[in-house]
Amino acid sequence: MVRPTRSKRTARIYRIAGIIAVFAICAQLSACDTALHRREWVPLPTTTSTPDMKWEVKTDYSGLAPYEKIAGTAVRLHSGPLTELLPSGDYGLLLPYASAAVTESGFLQVSMYGLVTSDGIIVTDLIYDSIDRQYIYGLADPIALPFYTLTMYTDTQEDSWYSGRLYAVCALDGSWLTRFEYSNVVFADGYILMARKYDSYDIDVYDYDGRLLYNMLDLDLPVQRYEPVYVSDIVYSASEGYAHLLTDDGVVFIDLADGRQIKTDYQGASNFNEGLAPVSAPSWEQGVELWGAIDRGFNQVIEPRYIYPFYFSNGYAVAELPGNVTQIINKRGEALITVTDMSIISHYDGSGYIVYNNEWQAVECYSPDLTKFTLATDRGVRMGVTPLGGGWFTCWYEGVPGSVLFSREAEYHYPDVQYISSIEGEYLAYSDESGWYGAMDIEGRVIVPPQDGMLLHAVPVGDGSTVFISLTSRFGGFGSDQAASSFRIYDEEGEVLLAGDGVVTFDGDLGLFYVLTGDSYCVRDLDLSVKFDVKLMSYLLD
């Protein structure tokens, strides 16, 4: 028999001793659990020795670091598990907090979510797969709705396209919570549609105060035209207080306030937008279904003559006639701009329009009030014209380096800029030839130069100023360990206000920064002072 060498025997002893030490620390952690809930800590000894064992070797543990509690300012609502949100009017504003995980690509991403009050009282453990604040997006800044959508994954759910995902909705203050049994949820201007299954009309309709108004199974709805029946056809049709259903006898609109049905002989319909809904009449021309529009009183205001549904933004819509004729029309159906054998592209907020020829070269631009304009400098054919919002466009020219930013009033040329992704006030997020992003002002002064692995965007912070939030993933070589992403917040002069490993997001509605790191979730005010933080010890989580 070959005896182990001294070095091998020593290594084996240290491995066994290390395992024993881990169990000892776990026992200490269990004993300290109640004390931790009181925000106290019972320290472990810094040096531990074991009695003589059968191998007659004493192990010195003085080199092991003792467990130290990760301090945090958040406290728990009560000791013991917090496995569900118990509705109450005493919480005040609730905020999501999260645990973290590092992806293979090196980014820190959210793992699980819980809820905590704005003064740092944890009311649920990390029990949700997502917590989303709902918004309505339109011409101006997004409008935040007064609730969260919560999701959980379960293996018991059936009949869902999203296998295992269940939805619930709660008030921002936790005063009400729907049942956690829905496959889908949609918000429709004062009403919440929550569907259980996709093979029936089992849809609960709530108002924004969390009151259950009715279930659509009780409405005796007509048979849907297409089989199989998907309640998503109704749920996703909900807008501006109405939903609609396609039947063999025509489109039936449903008043979400009380479930009242309005029957029409239109053969097709789409969602209401800015007070009008596209509808198709039972008439055909050249074998093409024609579309017009009705108002909320179900009066026809635009005759069916267009070959696709059209949607209004800022009072105008882009609509296409047979024969490859495209128009910009107003809500009376009057054609304000007409082009033939060309296309018109609109920014989603109606803040600009671009006319392209058949080779997809931009030939004309229009401001939000439909004033036609061209670039101040004639450099040839404009390519890659992109509306950025607010009346601004960006493009590049054949044979000319860099990018151009322009509006009806001004034009700027940046020779070293590869791409402009966004504009916020007087500041741009841009990339150079490296493909990574930085920030500069509209005059071309670089504020934050592009860096390897960095993504960046500008955000207004409510006091008229702008900050720049960057996220950088540090990639190692093949087979190397990946490091978590890092973040920085810069001011308008490029000074770093806050930096660290992790990610940061900004809630403009509440004026709060959320900072997620590997072991904590921190909420900060506009001046970046800490409101509270939740220490997570994510490396011990499942």
Short mmCIF file of C-alpha atoms in Angstrom, two decimals, residues 383-384 386 394-397 400-404 413-421 429-438 440 450:
data_model
loop_
_atom_site.label_atom_id
_atom_site.label_comp_id
_atom_site.label_asym_id
_atom_site.label_seq_id
_atom_site.Cartn_x
_atom_site.Cartn_y
_atom_site.Cartn_z
CA MET A 383 -29.19 57.93 -46.78
CA GLY A 384 -30.35 56.25 -43.60
CA THR A 386 -33.96 58.31 -38.97
CA THR A 394 -30.26 62.00 -38.24
CA CYS A 395 -28.76 60.71 -41.49
CA TRP A 396 -25.56 60.14 -43.40
CA TYR A 397 -24.47 60.94 -46.99
CA VAL A 400 -19.26 61.88 -46.74
CA PRO A 401 -17.84 60.71 -43.39
CA GLY A 402 -19.79 61.02 -40.18
CA SER A 403 -23.40 61.74 -39.33
CA VAL A 404 -25.74 64.70 -39.65
CA HIS A 413 -22.37 67.65 -39.04
CA TYR A 414 -20.21 65.35 -36.90
CA PRO A 415 -17.40 63.81 -39.02
CA ASP A 416 -16.28 61.29 -36.39
CA VAL A 417 -19.73 60.07 -35.36
CA GLN A 418 -20.86 56.74 -36.73
CA TYR A 419 -24.41 56.80 -35.36
CA ILE A 420 -26.67 59.03 -33.24
CA SER A 421 -29.06 56.92 -31.16
CA ALA A 429 -25.94 59.66 -27.27
CA TYR A 430 -23.64 58.61 -30.10
CA SER A 431 -21.22 55.91 -31.20
CA ASP A 432 -17.93 56.19 -33.04
CA GLU A 433 -16.32 53.61 -35.30
CA SER A 434 -15.75 51.34 -32.30
CA GLY A 435 -19.51 50.77 -32.09
CA TRP A 436 -19.66 51.71 -28.39
CA TYR A 437 -21.46 54.75 -27.05
CA GLY A 438 -20.63 58.07 -25.47
CA MET A 440 -21.74 64.91 -26.44
CA PRO A 450 -17.06 56.03 -25.98
#
